Amino acid sequence: QTSVVVQSGGVQVFVDLLRSPNLDVQEQSVWGLGNIAGDSPALRDLVHRSGAMPLLVDVWFASDKVSLRRNTVWTVSNLCRGKPSPALDDVLPAMRMLVDAINSEDDEVLADASWALSYIADGPNNRIQAVIDAGVVQRLVELLAHNQANVVTSALRTVGNIVTGEDAQTESVLSCGVLPLFRGLQGHTKRGIRKEVCWSISNITAGTSKQIQAVLDAGLIEPIIQTLRTDEDDVRKEALWVLANIASGGSSEQLQRLIHMENCATHLVEAVSWNENRMKKCALGAIKLLVEAGRKLQREGKLPENPLAAPLLETDLLEVLERLQERADGDADVPDEAGRILALLGEGEAEDSGQPADGAPGQEDSGQPADGAPG
């Protein structure tokens, strides 16, 4: 049906009817354009080329009819949606309307406006900056406390997309007081919200040491550690990235604070035995970084033991690593990484006893930092 409408010149007809003085005609045209734009990126771009966006913005500001406004913001969100993303210049004319819509008291309008902003912010940093420059970050953070899950979900996705950006862009969200709201959402009944919160936190912990400190001080990591054992697989994966990113970018003080949190070492070692090799490697990478950082602390402080490895060694880490060395599971990286960690631990013990270590890894085996959670 959509293709028939398009082929018969329906897009331009709908666009022209946006200027109709009849609100019902306007609304039918808005709805028609929304359906066409939502069909495919190619048709979405056709609607953009027809000049619909500025007229939709005019419709929004000219009417206070609830159904027309709801349809308009839904259509605009469809014009911002899809991969490949629409050109930034095509969606920027909607920004002043979205700023207005996100301050609405209508839940449907709030959800669709937030989704539109999330689509705009999903991509390179210049797209993220466009959303920040619109001045909506504080309001998006406030919406995380909304009583409707659909509003929370869309606002959370936008906030999550913003914190995938540069450190300064992440800071724009942190400065609005987002972390206590994240803390409140960590136990949300909706799995999707818990997952998005973990994903957002993982991207913050991929930032600066100061940003990692803010996450630690907000009390977000203890629930993350619990999530590693108790939540569903897709939430647990995002939680693991949080710890991996702290292991990669945290200061020695932050790493000590992390590894001594209740059950952190235990649950991190348990993650090494998860089914998915990619997550096994993520957990192994975090453990290796902790062991390496601990060896540095041990040498510098002339300590009797590696302070970051000690809590790990109180678990069954050695047995787990030895088992992994024996079972390749089709991915040589896993037993190889397990072997490197065992060598590091053996090297540390040899240093304690003054004996040379066998199989000490070379420089090329230094840990690679985790570069943020996958989207």
Short mmCIF file of C-alpha atoms in Angstrom, two decimals:
data_model
loop_
_atom_site.label_atom_id
_atom_site.label_comp_id
_atom_site.label_asym_id
_atom_site.label_seq_id
_atom_site.Cartn_x
_atom_site.Cartn_y
_atom_site.Cartn_z
CA GLN A 1 0.00 0.00 0.00
CA THR A 2 2.77 2.43 0.91
CA SER A 3 4.53 1.88 -2.41
CA VAL A 4 1.30 2.56 -4.32
CA VAL A 5 0.83 5.86 -2.47
CA VAL A 6 4.44 6.87 -3.11
CA GLN A 7 4.40 5.91 -6.79
CA SER A 8 1.24 7.93 -7.36
CA GLY A 9 2.89 11.08 -5.97
CA GLY A 10 1.27 10.77 -2.56
CA VAL A 11 4.23 12.19 -0.62
CA GLN A 12 4.01 15.61 -2.24
CA VAL A 13 0.21 15.60 -1.89
CA PHE A 14 0.53 14.92 1.86
CA VAL A 15 3.20 17.62 2.21
CA ASP A 16 1.04 20.19 0.42
CA LEU A 17 -1.94 19.29 2.65
CA LEU A 18 0.11 20.12 5.78
CA ARG A 19 -0.76 23.74 4.90
CA SER A 20 -4.50 23.00 4.93
CA PRO A 21 -6.58 25.15 7.31
CA ASN A 22 -8.55 22.00 8.21
CA LEU A 23 -6.96 20.28 11.23
CA ASP A 24 -8.42 16.88 10.33
CA VAL A 25 -6.86 17.09 6.86
CA GLN A 26 -3.56 18.14 8.44
CA GLU A 27 -3.71 15.21 10.83
CA GLN A 28 -4.39 12.65 8.09
CA SER A 29 -1.48 14.07 6.11
CA VAL A 30 0.84 13.94 9.13
CA TRP A 31 -0.18 10.33 9.77
CA GLY A 32 0.34 9.37 6.13
CA LEU A 33 3.82 10.90 6.07
CA GLY A 34 4.70 9.11 9.32
CA ASN A 35 3.74 5.76 7.85
CA ILE A 36 5.74 6.39 4.69
CA ALA A 37 8.81 7.60 6.61
CA GLY A 38 8.63 4.57 8.90
CA ASP A 39 8.58 2.13 5.99
CA SER A 40 12.27 2.31 5.01
CA PRO A 41 15.28 4.66 5.10
CA ALA A 42 14.84 5.29 1.37
CA LEU A 43 11.23 6.46 1.78
CA ARG A 44 12.17 8.40 4.91
CA ASP A 45 14.72 10.33 2.86
CA LEU A 46 12.13 10.90 0.13
CA VAL A 47 9.87 12.56 2.71
CA HIS A 48 12.82 14.71 3.82
CA ARG A 49 13.51 15.77 0.23
CA SER A 50 9.88 16.77 -0.16
CA GLY A 51 10.39 19.49 2.46
CA ALA A 52 8.09 17.95 5.08
CA MET A 53 10.13 18.60 8.23
CA PRO A 54 9.82 22.42 8.49
CA LEU A 55 6.08 22.16 7.79
CA LEU A 56 5.64 19.50 10.48
CA VAL A 57 7.33 21.84 12.94
CA ASP A 58 4.89 24.59 11.91
CA VAL A 59 1.95 22.21 12.46
CA TRP A 60 3.24 21.42 15.96
CA PHE A 61 3.49 25.04 17.04
CA ALA A 62 0.21 26.11 15.38
CA SER A 63 -2.07 23.65 17.14
CA ASP A 64 -2.83 22.46 20.64
CA LYS A 65 -4.99 19.54 19.45
CA VAL A 66 -3.73 16.53 21.41
CA SER A 67 -4.07 13.87 18.69
CA LEU A 68 -2.49 16.11 16.05
CA ARG A 69 0.46 16.87 18.31
CA ARG A 70 0.92 13.20 19.14
CA ASN A 71 0.86 12.25 15.47
CA THR A 72 3.26 15.05 14.58
CA VAL A 73 5.94 14.09 17.11
CA TRP A 74 5.56 10.41 16.12
CA THR A 75 6.06 11.31 12.45
CA VAL A 76 9.09 13.46 13.29
CA SER A 77 10.56 10.57 15.29
CA ASN A 78 10.17 8.32 12.22
CA LEU A 79 11.97 10.97 10.15
CA CYS A 80 14.88 10.82 12.62
CA ARG A 81 14.97 7.02 12.77
CA GLY A 82 16.62 4.25 10.77
CA LYS A 83 19.99 3.08 9.49
CA PRO A 84 21.76 4.60 7.72
CA SER A 85 20.81 7.65 9.77
CA PRO A 86 19.24 10.63 8.01
CA ALA A 87 21.59 13.54 7.37
CA LEU A 88 22.02 15.74 10.44
CA ASP A 89 20.99 18.80 8.41
CA ASP A 90 17.69 17.08 7.60
CA VAL A 91 16.75 16.53 11.25
CA LEU A 92 18.11 19.74 12.82
CA PRO A 93 15.01 21.77 11.81
CA ALA A 94 13.01 19.55 14.20
CA MET A 95 15.15 20.40 17.20
CA ARG A 96 13.18 23.44 18.44
CA MET A 97 10.00 21.38 18.25
CA LEU A 98 11.60 18.48 20.16
CA VAL A 99 12.81 20.89 22.84
CA ASP A 100 9.21 22.03 23.26
CA ALA A 101 7.80 18.50 23.10
CA ILE A 102 10.15 17.12 25.72
CA ASN A 103 8.69 19.58 28.21
CA SER A 104 5.16 18.33 27.52
CA GLU A 105 3.04 16.64 30.19
CA ASP A 106 1.70 14.10 27.66
CA ASP A 107 3.39 10.72 28.15
CA GLU A 108 3.06 9.72 24.48
CA VAL A 109 4.61 12.99 23.34
CA LEU A 110 7.43 12.65 25.88
CA ALA A 111 8.26 9.11 24.76
CA ASP A 112 8.26 9.90 21.03
CA ALA A 113 10.23 13.14 21.49
CA SER A 114 12.83 11.26 23.54
CA TRP A 115 13.06 8.53 20.91
CA ALA A 116 13.58 11.18 18.22
CA LEU A 117 16.43 12.69 20.26
CA SER A 118 17.92 9.23 20.83
CA TYR A 119 17.99 8.61 17.06
CA ILE A 120 19.68 11.96 16.44
CA ALA A 121 22.31 11.22 19.13
CA ASP A 122 22.98 7.71 17.80
CA GLY A 123 26.16 8.19 15.81
CA PRO A 124 29.24 10.40 15.54
CA ASN A 125 30.04 13.01 18.17
CA ASN A 126 28.70 15.91 16.09
CA ARG A 127 25.24 14.34 16.31
CA ILE A 128 25.60 13.92 20.07
CA GLN A 129 26.72 17.54 20.34
CA ALA A 130 23.64 18.72 18.43
CA VAL A 131 21.43 17.19 21.13
CA ILE A 132 23.56 18.66 23.93
CA ASP A 133 23.51 22.10 22.27
CA ALA A 134 19.71 21.96 22.15
CA GLY A 135 19.75 22.22 25.95
CA VAL A 136 17.73 19.07 26.64
CA VAL A 137 20.16 17.03 28.76
CA GLN A 138 18.84 18.19 32.14
CA ARG A 139 15.27 17.41 31.11
CA LEU A 140 16.26 13.97 29.79
CA VAL A 141 17.89 13.19 33.12
CA GLU A 142 14.76 14.33 34.96
CA LEU A 143 12.66 11.99 32.82
CA LEU A 144 14.61 9.01 34.20
CA ALA A 145 12.45 9.46 37.31
CA HIS A 146 9.18 9.41 35.29
CA ASN A 147 6.49 6.97 36.41
CA GLN A 148 5.92 5.54 32.90
CA ALA A 149 8.40 2.91 31.74
CA ASN A 150 8.07 3.89 28.06
CA VAL A 151 9.18 7.45 28.89
CA VAL A 152 12.06 6.20 31.05
CA THR A 153 13.18 3.78 28.33
CA SER A 154 13.37 6.41 25.59
CA ALA A 155 15.03 9.05 27.80
CA LEU A 156 17.51 6.44 29.04
CA ARG A 157 18.44 5.47 25.49
CA THR A 158 19.15 9.11 24.64
CA VAL A 159 21.26 9.60 27.76
CA GLY A 160 23.06 6.34 26.98
CA ASN A 161 23.84 7.49 23.45
CA ILE A 162 25.23 10.79 24.75
CA VAL A 163 27.66 9.06 27.13
CA THR A 164 29.13 7.07 24.22
CA GLY A 165 30.66 10.37 23.10
CA GLU A 166 33.75 12.29 24.15
CA ASP A 167 34.63 12.75 27.81
CA ALA A 168 33.25 16.31 27.81
CA GLN A 169 29.96 15.06 26.35
CA THR A 170 29.74 12.41 29.05
CA GLU A 171 30.47 15.12 31.62
CA SER A 172 27.45 17.12 30.39
CA VAL A 173 25.25 14.23 31.55
CA LEU A 174 27.10 13.65 34.83
CA SER A 175 26.83 17.34 35.75
CA CYS A 176 23.03 17.03 35.55
CA GLY A 177 23.01 14.53 38.43
CA VAL A 178 22.32 11.35 36.47
CA LEU A 179 24.15 8.88 38.72
CA PRO A 180 21.67 8.81 41.65
CA LEU A 181 18.89 8.22 39.11
CA PHE A 182 20.88 5.34 37.60
CA ARG A 183 21.15 3.91 41.11
CA GLY A 184 17.38 3.99 41.41
CA LEU A 185 16.94 2.20 38.07
CA GLN A 186 19.42 -0.61 38.72
CA GLY A 187 16.72 -2.69 40.39
CA HIS A 188 13.94 -1.82 37.91
CA THR A 189 11.43 -4.56 37.15
CA LYS A 190 11.97 -4.18 33.38
CA ARG A 191 14.99 -6.10 32.15
CA GLY A 192 15.51 -3.70 29.23
CA ILE A 193 15.88 -0.75 31.59
CA ARG A 194 18.38 -2.62 33.79
CA LYS A 195 20.38 -3.52 30.69
CA GLU A 196 20.41 0.07 29.36
CA VAL A 197 21.54 1.39 32.76
CA CYS A 198 24.45 -1.09 32.84
CA TRP A 199 25.33 -0.14 29.25
CA SER A 200 25.32 3.56 30.12
CA ILE A 201 27.45 3.01 33.22
CA SER A 202 29.93 0.94 31.19
CA ASN A 203 30.37 3.83 28.78
CA ILE A 204 30.96 6.25 31.66
CA THR A 205 33.59 3.92 33.13
CA ALA A 206 35.30 3.93 29.72
CA GLY A 207 35.96 7.64 30.35
CA THR A 208 38.32 9.46 32.68
CA SER A 209 39.56 8.42 36.11
CA LYS A 210 37.43 11.24 37.55
CA GLN A 211 34.34 9.79 35.85
CA ILE A 212 35.17 6.31 37.18
CA GLN A 213 35.47 7.86 40.65
CA ALA A 214 32.03 9.45 40.32
CA VAL A 215 30.53 6.04 39.49
CA LEU A 216 32.30 4.42 42.45
CA ASP A 217 31.22 7.19 44.83
CA ALA A 218 27.59 6.97 43.67
CA GLY A 219 27.44 3.36 44.89
CA LEU A 220 26.71 1.95 41.44
CA ILE A 221 29.34 -0.80 41.40
CA GLU A 222 28.08 -2.95 44.26
CA PRO A 223 24.76 -3.59 42.43
CA ILE A 224 26.73 -4.19 39.21
CA ILE A 225 28.71 -6.93 40.96
CA GLN A 226 25.47 -8.51 42.19
CA THR A 227 24.08 -8.33 38.64
CA LEU A 228 26.96 -10.52 37.43
CA ARG A 229 25.47 -13.45 39.32
CA THR A 230 21.74 -12.81 39.55
CA ASP A 231 20.47 -11.12 36.37
CA GLU A 232 19.72 -12.36 32.86
CA ASP A 233 22.52 -12.95 30.39
CA ASP A 234 22.24 -9.77 28.34
CA VAL A 235 22.23 -7.62 31.50
CA ARG A 236 25.16 -9.53 32.98
CA LYS A 237 27.22 -8.92 29.84
CA GLU A 238 26.80 -5.15 30.14
CA ALA A 239 27.67 -5.36 33.84
CA LEU A 240 30.88 -7.22 33.03
CA TRP A 241 31.92 -4.42 30.66
CA VAL A 242 31.61 -1.98 33.56
CA LEU A 243 34.22 -3.90 35.56
CA ALA A 244 36.42 -4.46 32.50
CA ASN A 245 36.50 -0.74 31.76
CA ILE A 246 37.40 0.13 35.35
CA ALA A 247 40.19 -2.47 35.22
CA SER A 248 41.41 -0.81 32.02
CA GLY A 249 41.20 2.86 32.97
CA GLY A 250 41.06 3.03 36.75
CA SER A 251 43.79 4.35 39.04
CA SER A 252 45.56 1.96 41.40
CA GLU A 253 43.41 3.24 44.27
CA GLN A 254 40.25 2.63 42.25
CA LEU A 255 41.37 -0.88 41.30
CA GLN A 256 42.05 -1.72 44.94
CA ARG A 257 38.65 -0.38 45.93
CA LEU A 258 37.01 -2.43 43.18
CA ILE A 259 38.66 -5.79 43.80
CA HIS A 260 38.03 -5.61 47.55
CA MET A 261 34.29 -5.01 47.12
CA GLU A 262 32.21 -7.90 48.40
CA ASN A 263 32.01 -10.76 45.87
CA CYS A 264 33.81 -8.79 43.14
CA ALA A 265 36.68 -11.26 42.77
CA THR A 266 34.35 -14.27 43.05
CA HIS A 267 31.87 -13.08 40.42
CA LEU A 268 34.61 -11.87 38.08
CA VAL A 269 36.23 -15.30 38.16
CA GLU A 270 32.82 -16.95 37.65
CA ALA A 271 32.40 -14.85 34.49
CA VAL A 272 35.45 -16.58 33.03
CA SER A 273 33.30 -19.73 32.84
CA TRP A 274 30.37 -18.14 30.99
CA ASN A 275 29.39 -19.87 27.76
CA GLU A 276 30.18 -17.07 25.32
CA ASN A 277 33.86 -16.88 24.39
CA ARG A 278 33.69 -13.12 23.83
CA MET A 279 32.61 -12.60 27.44
CA LYS A 280 35.18 -15.12 28.70
CA LYS A 281 37.84 -13.00 26.99
CA CYS A 282 36.36 -9.84 28.50
CA ALA A 283 36.58 -11.33 32.02
CA LEU A 284 40.07 -12.72 31.41
CA GLY A 285 41.20 -9.35 30.08
CA ALA A 286 39.96 -7.61 33.23
CA ILE A 287 41.68 -10.16 35.48
CA LYS A 288 44.93 -9.83 33.54
CA LEU A 289 44.87 -6.04 33.82
CA LEU A 290 44.25 -6.30 37.58
CA VAL A 291 47.11 -8.76 38.03
CA GLU A 292 49.47 -6.56 35.99
CA ALA A 293 48.51 -3.41 37.90
CA GLY A 294 48.93 -5.30 41.17
CA ARG A 295 52.43 -6.46 40.20
CA LYS A 296 53.38 -2.84 39.57
CA LEU A 297 52.06 -1.86 43.01
CA GLN A 298 53.88 -4.79 44.58
CA ARG A 299 57.21 -3.80 43.02
CA GLU A 300 56.87 -0.10 43.76
CA GLY A 301 55.77 -0.65 47.35
CA LYS A 302 58.07 -3.65 47.95
CA LEU A 303 54.96 -5.49 49.18
CA PRO A 304 55.03 -9.16 50.23
CA GLU A 305 52.23 -10.05 47.77
CA ASN A 306 50.36 -8.69 44.77
CA PRO A 307 47.55 -6.66 46.43
CA LEU A 308 45.17 -6.96 43.47
CA ALA A 309 45.82 -10.64 42.76
CA ALA A 310 45.40 -11.73 46.39
CA PRO A 311 41.55 -11.49 46.43
CA LEU A 312 41.42 -13.28 43.07
CA LEU A 313 43.63 -16.09 44.36
CA GLU A 314 41.23 -16.62 47.28
CA THR A 315 38.73 -17.86 44.67
CA ASP A 316 39.20 -20.92 42.44
CA LEU A 317 40.94 -18.76 39.80
CA LEU A 318 43.94 -21.07 39.37
CA GLU A 319 41.76 -24.14 38.79
CA VAL A 320 39.57 -22.21 36.34
CA LEU A 321 42.59 -20.99 34.37
CA GLU A 322 44.12 -24.47 34.26
CA ARG A 323 40.83 -25.93 32.96
CA LEU A 324 40.64 -23.25 30.27
CA GLN A 325 44.15 -24.10 29.10
CA GLU A 326 43.05 -27.68 28.50
CA ARG A 327 39.80 -26.82 26.63
CA ALA A 328 40.10 -24.59 23.58
CA ASP A 329 36.35 -24.53 22.71
CA GLY A 330 37.31 -23.54 19.19
CA ASP A 331 38.94 -20.25 20.21
CA ALA A 332 42.67 -20.34 20.84
CA ASP A 333 42.61 -16.85 22.38
CA VAL A 334 40.91 -18.15 25.53
CA PRO A 335 43.49 -20.79 26.55
CA ASP A 336 46.29 -18.46 25.44
CA GLU A 337 45.02 -15.67 27.68
CA ALA A 338 44.52 -18.09 30.56
CA GLY A 339 48.12 -19.21 30.10
CA ARG A 340 49.38 -15.63 30.12
CA ILE A 341 47.59 -14.91 33.40
CA LEU A 342 48.99 -18.09 34.98
CA ALA A 343 52.47 -17.05 33.83
CA LEU A 344 52.00 -13.59 35.36
CA LEU A 345 50.86 -15.10 38.64
CA GLY A 346 53.78 -17.56 38.58
CA GLU A 347 56.17 -14.73 37.84
CA GLY A 348 54.84 -12.82 40.83
CA GLU A 349 55.34 -15.81 43.10
CA ALA A 350 58.87 -16.25 41.75
CA GLU A 351 59.65 -12.61 42.52
CA ASP A 352 58.42 -13.15 46.09
CA SER A 353 60.77 -16.10 46.50
CA GLY A 354 63.63 -14.58 44.55
CA GLN A 355 63.45 -17.39 41.95
CA PRO A 356 63.26 -16.77 38.17
CA ALA A 357 59.86 -17.49 36.63
CA ASP A 358 59.24 -19.91 33.78
CA GLY A 359 57.20 -18.69 30.86
CA ALA A 360 57.10 -15.01 31.75
CA PRO A 361 55.33 -13.12 28.97
CA GLY A 362 57.02 -10.45 26.91
CA GLN A 363 55.90 -6.87 26.37
CA GLU A 364 53.63 -7.84 23.50
CA ASP A 365 51.39 -9.61 26.02
CA SER A 366 50.39 -6.45 27.86
CA GLY A 367 46.63 -6.17 28.38
CA GLN A 368 44.49 -4.36 25.86
CA PRO A 369 42.03 -1.92 27.41
CA ALA A 370 38.35 -2.60 26.95
CA ASP A 371 37.02 0.16 24.73
CA GLY A 372 33.51 0.47 26.05
CA ALA A 373 30.42 -1.65 25.96
CA PRO A 374 28.93 -2.65 22.66
CA GLY A 375 25.88 -0.80 21.59
#
